[in-house]
Coordinates of C-alpha atoms and ligand atoms in Angstrom, one line a residue:
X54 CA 0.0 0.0 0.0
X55 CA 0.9 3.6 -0.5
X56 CA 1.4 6.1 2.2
X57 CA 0.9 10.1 1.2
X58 CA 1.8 13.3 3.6
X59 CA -0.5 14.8 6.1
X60 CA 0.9 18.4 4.1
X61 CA 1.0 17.2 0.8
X62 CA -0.6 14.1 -0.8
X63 CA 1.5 14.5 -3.7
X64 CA 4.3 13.1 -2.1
X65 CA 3.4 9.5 -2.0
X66 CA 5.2 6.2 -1.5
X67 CA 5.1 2.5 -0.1
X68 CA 4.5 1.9 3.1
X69 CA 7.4 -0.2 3.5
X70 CA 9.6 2.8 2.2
X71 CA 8.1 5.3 4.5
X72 CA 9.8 3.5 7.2
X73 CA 13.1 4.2 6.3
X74 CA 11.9 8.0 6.0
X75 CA 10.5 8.3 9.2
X76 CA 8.8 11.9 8.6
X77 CA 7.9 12.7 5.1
X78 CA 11.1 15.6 3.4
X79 CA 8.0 18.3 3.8
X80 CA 7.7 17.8 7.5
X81 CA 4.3 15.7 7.5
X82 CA 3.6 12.5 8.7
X83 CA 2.8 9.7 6.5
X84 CA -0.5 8.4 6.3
X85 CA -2.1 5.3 4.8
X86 CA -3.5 6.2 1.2
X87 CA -6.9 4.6 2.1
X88 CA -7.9 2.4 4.7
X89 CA -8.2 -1.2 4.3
X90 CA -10.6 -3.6 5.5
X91 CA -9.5 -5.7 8.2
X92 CA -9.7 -9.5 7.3
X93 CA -13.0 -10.9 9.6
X94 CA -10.0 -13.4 11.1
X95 CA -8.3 -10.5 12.9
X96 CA -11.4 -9.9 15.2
X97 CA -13.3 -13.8 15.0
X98 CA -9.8 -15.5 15.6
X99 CA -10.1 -18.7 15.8
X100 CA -8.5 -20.0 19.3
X101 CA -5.5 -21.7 17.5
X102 CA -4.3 -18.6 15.8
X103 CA -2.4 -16.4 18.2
X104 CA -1.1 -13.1 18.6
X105 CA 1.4 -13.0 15.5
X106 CA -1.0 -14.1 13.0
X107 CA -3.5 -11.4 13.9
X108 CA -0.1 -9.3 13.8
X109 CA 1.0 -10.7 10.5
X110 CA -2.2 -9.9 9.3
X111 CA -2.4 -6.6 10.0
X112 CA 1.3 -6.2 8.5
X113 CA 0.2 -7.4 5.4
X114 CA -2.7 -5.1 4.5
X115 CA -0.1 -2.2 4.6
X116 CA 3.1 -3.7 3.8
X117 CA 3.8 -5.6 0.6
X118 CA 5.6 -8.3 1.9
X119 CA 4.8 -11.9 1.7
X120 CA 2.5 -12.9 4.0
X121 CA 4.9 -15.9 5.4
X122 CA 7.9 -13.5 6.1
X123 CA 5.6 -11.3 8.0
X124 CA 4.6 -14.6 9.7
X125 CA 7.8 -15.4 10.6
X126 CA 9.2 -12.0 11.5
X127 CA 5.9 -11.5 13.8
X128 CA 7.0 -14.4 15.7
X129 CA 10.4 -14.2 16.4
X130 CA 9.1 -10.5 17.0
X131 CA 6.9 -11.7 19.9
X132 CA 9.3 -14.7 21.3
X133 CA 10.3 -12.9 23.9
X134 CA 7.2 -11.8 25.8
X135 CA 6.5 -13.0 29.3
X136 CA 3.4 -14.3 28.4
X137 CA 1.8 -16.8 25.9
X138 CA -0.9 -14.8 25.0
X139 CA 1.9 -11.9 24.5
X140 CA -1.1 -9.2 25.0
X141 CA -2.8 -11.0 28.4
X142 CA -6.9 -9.4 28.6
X143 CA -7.4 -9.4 32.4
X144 CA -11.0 -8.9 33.8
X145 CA -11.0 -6.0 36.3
X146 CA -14.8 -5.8 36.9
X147 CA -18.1 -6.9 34.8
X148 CA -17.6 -6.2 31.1
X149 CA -14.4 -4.0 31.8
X150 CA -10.9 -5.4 31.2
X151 CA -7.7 -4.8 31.5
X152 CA -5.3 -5.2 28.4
X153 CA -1.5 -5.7 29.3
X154 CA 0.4 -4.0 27.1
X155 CA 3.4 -4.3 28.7
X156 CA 5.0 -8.3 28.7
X157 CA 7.7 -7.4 26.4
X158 CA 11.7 -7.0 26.9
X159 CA 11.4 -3.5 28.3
X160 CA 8.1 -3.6 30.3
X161 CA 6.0 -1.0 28.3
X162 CA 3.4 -0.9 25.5
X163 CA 6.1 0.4 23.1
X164 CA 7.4 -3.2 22.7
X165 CA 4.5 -4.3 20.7
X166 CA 6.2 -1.7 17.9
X167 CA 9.4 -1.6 18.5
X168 CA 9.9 -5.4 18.4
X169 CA 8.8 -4.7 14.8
X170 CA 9.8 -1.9 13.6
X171 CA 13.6 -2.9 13.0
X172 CA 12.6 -5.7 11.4
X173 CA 10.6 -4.1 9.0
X174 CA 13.1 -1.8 8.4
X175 CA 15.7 -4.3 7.2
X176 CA 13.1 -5.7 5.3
X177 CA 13.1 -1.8 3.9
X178 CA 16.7 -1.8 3.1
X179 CA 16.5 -4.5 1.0
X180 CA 13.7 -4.4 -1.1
X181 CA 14.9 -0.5 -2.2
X182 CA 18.5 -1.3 -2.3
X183 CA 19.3 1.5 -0.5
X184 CA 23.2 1.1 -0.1
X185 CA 23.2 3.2 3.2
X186 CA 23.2 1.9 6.7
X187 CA 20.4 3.4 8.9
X188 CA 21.3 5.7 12.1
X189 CA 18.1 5.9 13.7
X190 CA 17.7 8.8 16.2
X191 CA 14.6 8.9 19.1
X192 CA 14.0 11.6 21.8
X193 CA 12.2 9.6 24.7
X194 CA 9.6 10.8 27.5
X195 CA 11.3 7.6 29.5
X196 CA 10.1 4.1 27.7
X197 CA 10.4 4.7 23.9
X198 CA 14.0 5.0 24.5
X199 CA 14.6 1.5 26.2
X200 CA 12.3 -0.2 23.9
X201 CA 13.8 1.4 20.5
X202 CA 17.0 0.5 21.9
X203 CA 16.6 -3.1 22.8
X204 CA 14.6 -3.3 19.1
X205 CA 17.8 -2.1 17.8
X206 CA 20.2 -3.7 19.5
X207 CA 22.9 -5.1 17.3
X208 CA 20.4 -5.5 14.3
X209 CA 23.3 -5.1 11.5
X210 CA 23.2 -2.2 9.0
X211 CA 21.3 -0.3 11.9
X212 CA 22.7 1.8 14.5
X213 CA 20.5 3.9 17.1
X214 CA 21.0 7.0 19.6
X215 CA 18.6 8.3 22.2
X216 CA 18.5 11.2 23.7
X217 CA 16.4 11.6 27.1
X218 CA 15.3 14.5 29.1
X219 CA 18.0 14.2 32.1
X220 CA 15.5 15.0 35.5
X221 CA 12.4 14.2 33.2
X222 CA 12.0 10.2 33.3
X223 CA 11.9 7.6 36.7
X224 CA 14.5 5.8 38.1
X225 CA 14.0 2.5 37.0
X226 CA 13.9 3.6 32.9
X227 CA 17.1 5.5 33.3
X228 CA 19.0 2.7 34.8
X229 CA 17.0 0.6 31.8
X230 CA 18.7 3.2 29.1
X231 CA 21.7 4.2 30.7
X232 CA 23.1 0.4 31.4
X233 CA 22.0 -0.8 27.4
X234 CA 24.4 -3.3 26.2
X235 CA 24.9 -3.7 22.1
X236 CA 27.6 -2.6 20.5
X237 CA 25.2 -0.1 17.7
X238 CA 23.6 1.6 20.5
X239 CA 24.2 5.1 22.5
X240 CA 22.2 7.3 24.9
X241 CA 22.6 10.9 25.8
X242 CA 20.8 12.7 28.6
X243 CA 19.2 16.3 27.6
X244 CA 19.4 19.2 30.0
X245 CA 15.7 20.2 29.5
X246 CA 12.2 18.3 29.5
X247 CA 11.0 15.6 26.6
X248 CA 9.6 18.6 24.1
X249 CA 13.0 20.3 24.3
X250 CA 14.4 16.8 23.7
X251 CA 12.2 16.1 20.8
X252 CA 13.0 19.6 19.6
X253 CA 16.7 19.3 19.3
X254 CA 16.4 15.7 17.8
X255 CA 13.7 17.7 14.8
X256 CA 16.5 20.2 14.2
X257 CA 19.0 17.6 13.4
X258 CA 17.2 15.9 10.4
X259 CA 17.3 19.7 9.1
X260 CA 20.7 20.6 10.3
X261 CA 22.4 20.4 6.8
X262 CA 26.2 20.2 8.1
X263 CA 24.9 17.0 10.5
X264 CA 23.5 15.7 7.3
X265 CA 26.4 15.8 5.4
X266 CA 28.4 14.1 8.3
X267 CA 26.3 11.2 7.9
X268 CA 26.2 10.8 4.3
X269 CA 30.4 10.8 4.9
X270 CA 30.0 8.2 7.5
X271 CA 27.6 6.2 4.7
X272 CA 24.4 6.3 6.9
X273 CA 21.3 8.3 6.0
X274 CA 18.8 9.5 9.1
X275 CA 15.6 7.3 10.5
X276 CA 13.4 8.1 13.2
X277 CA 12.0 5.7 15.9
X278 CA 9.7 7.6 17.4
X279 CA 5.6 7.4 17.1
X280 CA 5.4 9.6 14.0
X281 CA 7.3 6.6 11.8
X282 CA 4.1 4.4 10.4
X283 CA 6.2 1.2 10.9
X284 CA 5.3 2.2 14.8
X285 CA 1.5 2.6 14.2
X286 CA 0.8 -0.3 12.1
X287 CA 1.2 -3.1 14.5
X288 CA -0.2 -1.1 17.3
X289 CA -3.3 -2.2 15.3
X290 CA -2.9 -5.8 16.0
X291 CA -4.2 -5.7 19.8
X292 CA -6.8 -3.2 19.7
X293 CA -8.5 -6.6 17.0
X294 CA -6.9 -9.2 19.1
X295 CA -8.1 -7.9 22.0
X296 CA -11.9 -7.8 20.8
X297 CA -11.6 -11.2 19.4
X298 CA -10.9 -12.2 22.9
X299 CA -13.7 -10.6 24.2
X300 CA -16.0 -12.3 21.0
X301 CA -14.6 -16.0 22.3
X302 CA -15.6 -15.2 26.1
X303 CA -19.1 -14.3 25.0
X304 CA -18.3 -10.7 26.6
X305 CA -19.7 -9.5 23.4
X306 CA -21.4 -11.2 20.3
X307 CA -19.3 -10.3 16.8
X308 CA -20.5 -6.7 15.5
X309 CA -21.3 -5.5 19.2
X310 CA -19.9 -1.8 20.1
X311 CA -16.6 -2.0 23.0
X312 CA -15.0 1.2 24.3
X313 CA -11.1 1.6 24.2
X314 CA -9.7 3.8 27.0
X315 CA -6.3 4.7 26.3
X316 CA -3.2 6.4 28.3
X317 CA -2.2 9.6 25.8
X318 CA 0.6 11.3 25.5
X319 CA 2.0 11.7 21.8
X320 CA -1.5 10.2 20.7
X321 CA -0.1 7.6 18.9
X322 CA -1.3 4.2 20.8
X323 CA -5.0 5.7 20.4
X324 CA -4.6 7.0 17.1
X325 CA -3.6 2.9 16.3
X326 CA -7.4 2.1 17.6
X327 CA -8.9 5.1 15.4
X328 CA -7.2 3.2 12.9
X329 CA -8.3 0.3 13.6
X330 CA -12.2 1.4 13.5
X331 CA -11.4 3.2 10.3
X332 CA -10.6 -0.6 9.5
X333 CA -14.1 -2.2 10.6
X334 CA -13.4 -2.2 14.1
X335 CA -16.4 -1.8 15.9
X336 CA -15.3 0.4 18.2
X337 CA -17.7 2.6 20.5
X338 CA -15.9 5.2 21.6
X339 CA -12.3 5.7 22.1
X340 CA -11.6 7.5 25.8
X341 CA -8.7 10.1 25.5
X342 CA -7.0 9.7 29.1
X343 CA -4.2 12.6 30.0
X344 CA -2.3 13.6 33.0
X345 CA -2.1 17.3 34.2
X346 CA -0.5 18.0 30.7
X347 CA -4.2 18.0 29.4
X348 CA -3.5 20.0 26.2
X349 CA -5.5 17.1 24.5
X350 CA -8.6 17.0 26.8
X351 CA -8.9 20.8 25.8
X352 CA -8.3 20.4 22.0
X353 CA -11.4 18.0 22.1
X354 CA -13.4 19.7 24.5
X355 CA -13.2 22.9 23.4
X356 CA -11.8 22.3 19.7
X357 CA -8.5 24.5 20.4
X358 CA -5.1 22.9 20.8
X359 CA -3.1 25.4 22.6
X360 CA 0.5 24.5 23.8
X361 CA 1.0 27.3 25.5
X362 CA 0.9 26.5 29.1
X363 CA 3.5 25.3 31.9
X364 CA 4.8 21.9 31.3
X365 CA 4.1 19.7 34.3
X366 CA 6.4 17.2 35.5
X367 CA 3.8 14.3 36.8
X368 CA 3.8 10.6 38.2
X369 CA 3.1 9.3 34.7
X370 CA 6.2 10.9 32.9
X371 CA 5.8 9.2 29.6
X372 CA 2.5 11.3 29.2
X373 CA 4.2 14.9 30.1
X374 CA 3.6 15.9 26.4
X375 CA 2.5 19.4 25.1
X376 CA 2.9 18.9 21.1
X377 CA 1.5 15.4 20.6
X378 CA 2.7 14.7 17.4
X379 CA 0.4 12.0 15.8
X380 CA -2.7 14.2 16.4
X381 CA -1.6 15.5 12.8
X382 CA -3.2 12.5 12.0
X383 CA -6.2 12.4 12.9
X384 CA -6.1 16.5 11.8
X385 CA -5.7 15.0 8.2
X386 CA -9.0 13.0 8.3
X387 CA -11.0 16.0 9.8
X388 CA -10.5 18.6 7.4
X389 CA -11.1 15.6 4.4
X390 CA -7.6 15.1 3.3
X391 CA -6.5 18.6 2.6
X392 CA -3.3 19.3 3.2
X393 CA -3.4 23.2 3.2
X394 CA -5.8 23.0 5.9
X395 CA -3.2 20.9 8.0
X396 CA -0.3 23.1 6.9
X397 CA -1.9 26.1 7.8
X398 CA -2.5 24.6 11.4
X399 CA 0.7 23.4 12.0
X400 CA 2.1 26.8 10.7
X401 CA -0.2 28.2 13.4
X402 CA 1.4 25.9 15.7
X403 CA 4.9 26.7 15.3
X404 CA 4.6 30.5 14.7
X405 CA 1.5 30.8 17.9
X406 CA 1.3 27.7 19.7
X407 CA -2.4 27.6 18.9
X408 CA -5.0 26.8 16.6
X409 CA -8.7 25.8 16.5
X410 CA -10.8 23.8 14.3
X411 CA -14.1 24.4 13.1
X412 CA -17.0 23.8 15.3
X413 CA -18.6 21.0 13.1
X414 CA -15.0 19.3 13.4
X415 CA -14.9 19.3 16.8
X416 CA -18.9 17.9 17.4
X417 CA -17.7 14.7 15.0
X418 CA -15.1 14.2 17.3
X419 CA -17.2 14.3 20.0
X420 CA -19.1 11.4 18.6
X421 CA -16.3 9.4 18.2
X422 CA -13.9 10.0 21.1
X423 CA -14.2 11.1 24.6
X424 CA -11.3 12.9 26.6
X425 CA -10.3 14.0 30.1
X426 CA -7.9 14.2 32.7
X427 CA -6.8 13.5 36.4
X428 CA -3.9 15.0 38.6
X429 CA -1.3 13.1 40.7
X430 CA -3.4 13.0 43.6
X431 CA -6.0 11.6 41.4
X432 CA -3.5 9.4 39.8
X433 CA -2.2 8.0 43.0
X434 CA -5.9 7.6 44.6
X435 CA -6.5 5.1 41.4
X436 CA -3.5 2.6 41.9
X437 CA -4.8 2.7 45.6
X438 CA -8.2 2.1 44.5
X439 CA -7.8 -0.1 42.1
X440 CA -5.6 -2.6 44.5
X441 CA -7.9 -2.0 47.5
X442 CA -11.2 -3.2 45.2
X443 CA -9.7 -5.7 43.0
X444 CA -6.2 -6.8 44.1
X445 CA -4.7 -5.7 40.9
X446 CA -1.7 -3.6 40.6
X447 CA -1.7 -0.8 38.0
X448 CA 1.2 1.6 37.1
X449 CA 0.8 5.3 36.9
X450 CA -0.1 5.6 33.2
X451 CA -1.9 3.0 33.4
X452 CA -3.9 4.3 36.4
X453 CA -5.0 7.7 34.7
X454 CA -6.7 5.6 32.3
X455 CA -8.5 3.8 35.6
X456 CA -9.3 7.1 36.7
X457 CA -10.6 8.6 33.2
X458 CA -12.3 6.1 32.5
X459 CA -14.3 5.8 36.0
X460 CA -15.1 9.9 35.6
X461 CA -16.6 9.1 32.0
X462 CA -18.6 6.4 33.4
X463 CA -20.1 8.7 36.2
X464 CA -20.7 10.8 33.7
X465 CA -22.4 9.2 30.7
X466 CA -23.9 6.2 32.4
X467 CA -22.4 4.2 28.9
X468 CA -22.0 0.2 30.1
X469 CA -20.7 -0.7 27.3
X470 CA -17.9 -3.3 27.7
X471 CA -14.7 -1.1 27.7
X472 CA -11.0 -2.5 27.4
X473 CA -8.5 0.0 29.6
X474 CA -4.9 0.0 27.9
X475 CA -2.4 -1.3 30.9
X476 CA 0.9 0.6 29.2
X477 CA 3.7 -0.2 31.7
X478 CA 4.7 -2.5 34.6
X479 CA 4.1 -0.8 38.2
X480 CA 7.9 -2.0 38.6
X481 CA 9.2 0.7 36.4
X482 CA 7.5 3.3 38.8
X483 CA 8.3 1.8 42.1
X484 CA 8.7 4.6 44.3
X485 CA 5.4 6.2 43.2
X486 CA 3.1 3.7 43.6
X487 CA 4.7 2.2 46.8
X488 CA 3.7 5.6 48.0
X489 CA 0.8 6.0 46.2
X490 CA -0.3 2.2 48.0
X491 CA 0.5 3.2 51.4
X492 CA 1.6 7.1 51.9
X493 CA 5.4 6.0 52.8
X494 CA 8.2 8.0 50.9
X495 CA 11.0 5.7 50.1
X496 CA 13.6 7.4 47.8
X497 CA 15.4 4.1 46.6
X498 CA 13.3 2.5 43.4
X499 CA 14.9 -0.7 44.1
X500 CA 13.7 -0.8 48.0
X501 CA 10.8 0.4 46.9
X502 CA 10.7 -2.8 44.3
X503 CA 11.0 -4.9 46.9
X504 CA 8.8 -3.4 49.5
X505 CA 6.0 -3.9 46.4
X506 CA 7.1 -7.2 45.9
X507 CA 6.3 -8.3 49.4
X508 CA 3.5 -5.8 49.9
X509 CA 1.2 -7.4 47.0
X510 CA 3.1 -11.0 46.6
X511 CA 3.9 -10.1 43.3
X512 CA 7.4 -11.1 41.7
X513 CA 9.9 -8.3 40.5
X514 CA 10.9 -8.8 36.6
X515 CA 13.9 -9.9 36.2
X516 CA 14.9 -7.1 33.7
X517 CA 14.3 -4.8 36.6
X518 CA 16.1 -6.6 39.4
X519 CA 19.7 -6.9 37.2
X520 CA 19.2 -3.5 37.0
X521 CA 20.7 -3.1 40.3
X522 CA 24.3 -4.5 39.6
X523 CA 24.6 -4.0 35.7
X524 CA 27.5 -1.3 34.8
X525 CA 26.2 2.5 33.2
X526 CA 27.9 2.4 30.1
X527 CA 26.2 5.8 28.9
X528 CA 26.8 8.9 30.8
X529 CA 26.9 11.6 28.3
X530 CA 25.2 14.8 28.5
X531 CA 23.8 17.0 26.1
X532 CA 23.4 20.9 26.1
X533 CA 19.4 21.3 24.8
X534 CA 20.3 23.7 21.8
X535 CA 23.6 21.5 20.9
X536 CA 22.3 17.7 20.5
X537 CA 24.6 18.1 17.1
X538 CA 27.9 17.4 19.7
X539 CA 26.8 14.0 21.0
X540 CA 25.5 12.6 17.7
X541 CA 28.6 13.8 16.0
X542 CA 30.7 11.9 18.8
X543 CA 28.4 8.8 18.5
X544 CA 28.4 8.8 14.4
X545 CA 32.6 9.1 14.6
X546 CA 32.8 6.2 17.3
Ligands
LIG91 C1 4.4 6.2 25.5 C2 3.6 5.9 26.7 C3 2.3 6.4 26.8 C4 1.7 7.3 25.8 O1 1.5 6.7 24.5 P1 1.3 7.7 23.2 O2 1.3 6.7 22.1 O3 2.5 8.6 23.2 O4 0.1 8.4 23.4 C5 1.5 6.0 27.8 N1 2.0 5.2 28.8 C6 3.2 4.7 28.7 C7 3.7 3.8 29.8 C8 4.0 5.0 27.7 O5 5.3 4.5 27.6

């Protein structure tokens, strides 16, 4: 299939090339040409099938690739997960569920992509010859970095960087980065927060003298982050897999309405599920959670995104967003596909920090998805909440969605069966919800780990426990207007 820019539909190619691109050369993200129709198999699955077909399926009506190399490279994609269902669909309460995002290598939902996302991109290499290696470069609000960097890890002809926001991520997912082992991989920490981080990695795939360095060095420029479609695609997969599961349980009979609530921050991971309804889905209504950053419970409130406001540090740091970049997106579909309409927006963007869309705009939305927010305090009362009433253990991201989704309930009175996105492991956010459980402070993550451990006779991962005696092999640190330094040391090394 072909992929066209959200500024420009002109500038079209194949999916499986826009991966290498990352963001399309005009500054837009690429978008499928139209929408397929998801095969019925990917939402009445029969119980033999598991999680990499569905994924393999879902590959293949974007990506022209043969439908047994997908199967392949979705299974040796998904080996590694914790679970045998890979995507475990755990019953909180009645018809609500939880869906655990986060059994892969690195403990989050970003996994389910990354896992993928270097594969495809060999597979991108190949089939357009491109004689370059890639060097791959990712700003992270805390667990895109791990995750792109595990993906990446000494896949040949690839070579990735990362670039974190130095006080702006938890304890546990900068001992994750900073003690990565692979011999292609390198990590920077950013003086400034994740948009000044994703700021300075945007300049460099414009900063014409970097450029020219890595031509030199015989690499061309790829992106990791949410914007790069390889990431969207199989982000798909669960939102159908998960129904399916609720079709086989006799939750729901096939064709019945199911409500996705979804921890938001760069609007990608609920942007896969508006996807996925544009694909036959049969979604209800997809529940827009944020944190005290709540620039996206305004824009579909009120029908104005305006970034200008404080950026709060919270409890749930992979959500402290302002400019959440896949929301282009879903701009593209609301104005029909007209690419002046979305430049002129993001030109507002840039030059303001605002823009609004049209008042009929916004009431469609309104149909379709639902937003709010909660607070830390709110936050916190959740993952106490949610162990006090069901014995479950939630992480803080994962706990705003709890907490959303309970104030939309209030609110609508809809019972419809509703799946709540579980994006991380508590154990990457140990100290905050050890205190969030029981009111005591304690500083350390790793007592903290094991205070949890005994407190709700749940095991630590074992990716979290070496973290304690693994070596930091990354320590650099990178001036917020001069990220050009580090990546010129790590492209020389
Ligand atoms: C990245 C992340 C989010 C936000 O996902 P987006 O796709 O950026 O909206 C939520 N929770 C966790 C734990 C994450 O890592």
């Amino acid at each position: 299939m072909n992929v066209l820019s959200t500024r420009d539909d002109a500038l079209c190619m194949p999916a499986l090339r826009a991966v290498l691109e990352g963001i399309a050369p005009d500054g837009g993200l690429f978008v499928p040409a139209d929408f397929p129709s998801l095969d019925r198999e990917c939402l009445l699955r029969d119980s033999r099938a598991g999680y990499p077909e569905t994924a393999a399926r879902i590959l293949g009506h974007f990506f022209d690739v043969e439908r047994s190399v997908l199967r392949s490279l979705t299974a040796e994609a998904y080996a590694g997960f914790d679970s045998p269902d890979v995507v475990p669909l755990k019953k909180l309460d009645g018809g609500v569920r939880v869906m655990e995002l986060f059994h892969g290598p690195t403990l989050a939902f970003k996994d389910l992509a990354l896992q993928i996302l270097p594969r495809l991109l060999c597979l991108g290499l190949e089939a357009f010859e491109r004689g370059e290696d890639a060097l791959v470069l990712t700003a992270t609000s805390g667990d895109t970095g791990k995750a792109a960097l595990e993906g990446f890890r000494d896949v040949p002809r690839t070579s990735a960087l990362v670039f974190y926001p130095v006080s702006g991520v938890a304890e546990m997912q900068r001992l994750q980065m900073v003690t990565q082992r692979g011999g292609n991989v390198g990590v920077c920490a950013v003086r400034g927060n994740f948009d000044d981080a994703q700021t300075g990695v945007k300049r460099l795939f414009t900063d014409r003298d970097f450029i020219a360095g890595v031509r030199r060095a015989g690499k061309f420029l790829s992106s990791a982050n949410s914007i790069n479609i390889g990431r969207l695609v199989p982000q798909i997969a669960y939102y159908c897999d998960a129904y399916a599961k609720l079709v086989a349980d006799g939750t729901i009979a096939y064709g019945d309405g199911v409500n996705f609530v979804v921890p938001t921050g760069n609007f990608g991971n609920i942007l896969a599920a508006h996807y996925a309804r544009r694909m036959g889905l049969p979604a209800r209504r997809l529940i827009c959670a944020s944190n005290s950053n709540n620039v996206l419970t305004d824009f579909f409130n009120r029908g104005e995104y305006d970034a200008r406001r404080e950026f709060r540090k919270t409890m749930s740091p992979s959500m402290d967003i302002l400019v959440s970049s896949n929301l282009e997106r879903l701009l593209y579909e609301i104005c029909d596909r007209d690419g002046a309409v979305v430049r002129g927006w993001m030109a507002a963007l840039a030059e303001e920090g605002r823009y609004d869309i049209p008042a009929a705009a916004r009431e469609k939305l309104a149909d379709e998805f639902y937003a709010d927010f909660c607070d830390d305090a709110e936050t916190g009362e959740a993952i106490r909440g949610v162990w006090e009433k069901y014995g479950y253990l939630v992480d803080p991201h994962t706990a705003v969605a709890v907490r959303v989704y309970g104030k939309y309930r209030q609110r609508s009175g809809d019972k419809t069966p509703a799946v709540i996105a579980s994006t991380a492991s508590p154990y990457k956010f140990t100290a905050d919800v050890w205190r969030s459980l029981t009111g005591e402070a304690v500083d350390d993550a790793f007592e903290a780990a094991g205070r949890l451990a005994d407190f709700t006779a749940t095991a630590i991962p074992a990716s979290i426990a070496e973290l304690k005696n693994l070596p930091v092999l990354h320590d650099a640190i990178a001036e917020k207007d001069n990220l050009r330094d580090a990546a010129g040391r790590f492209l020389g090394r």
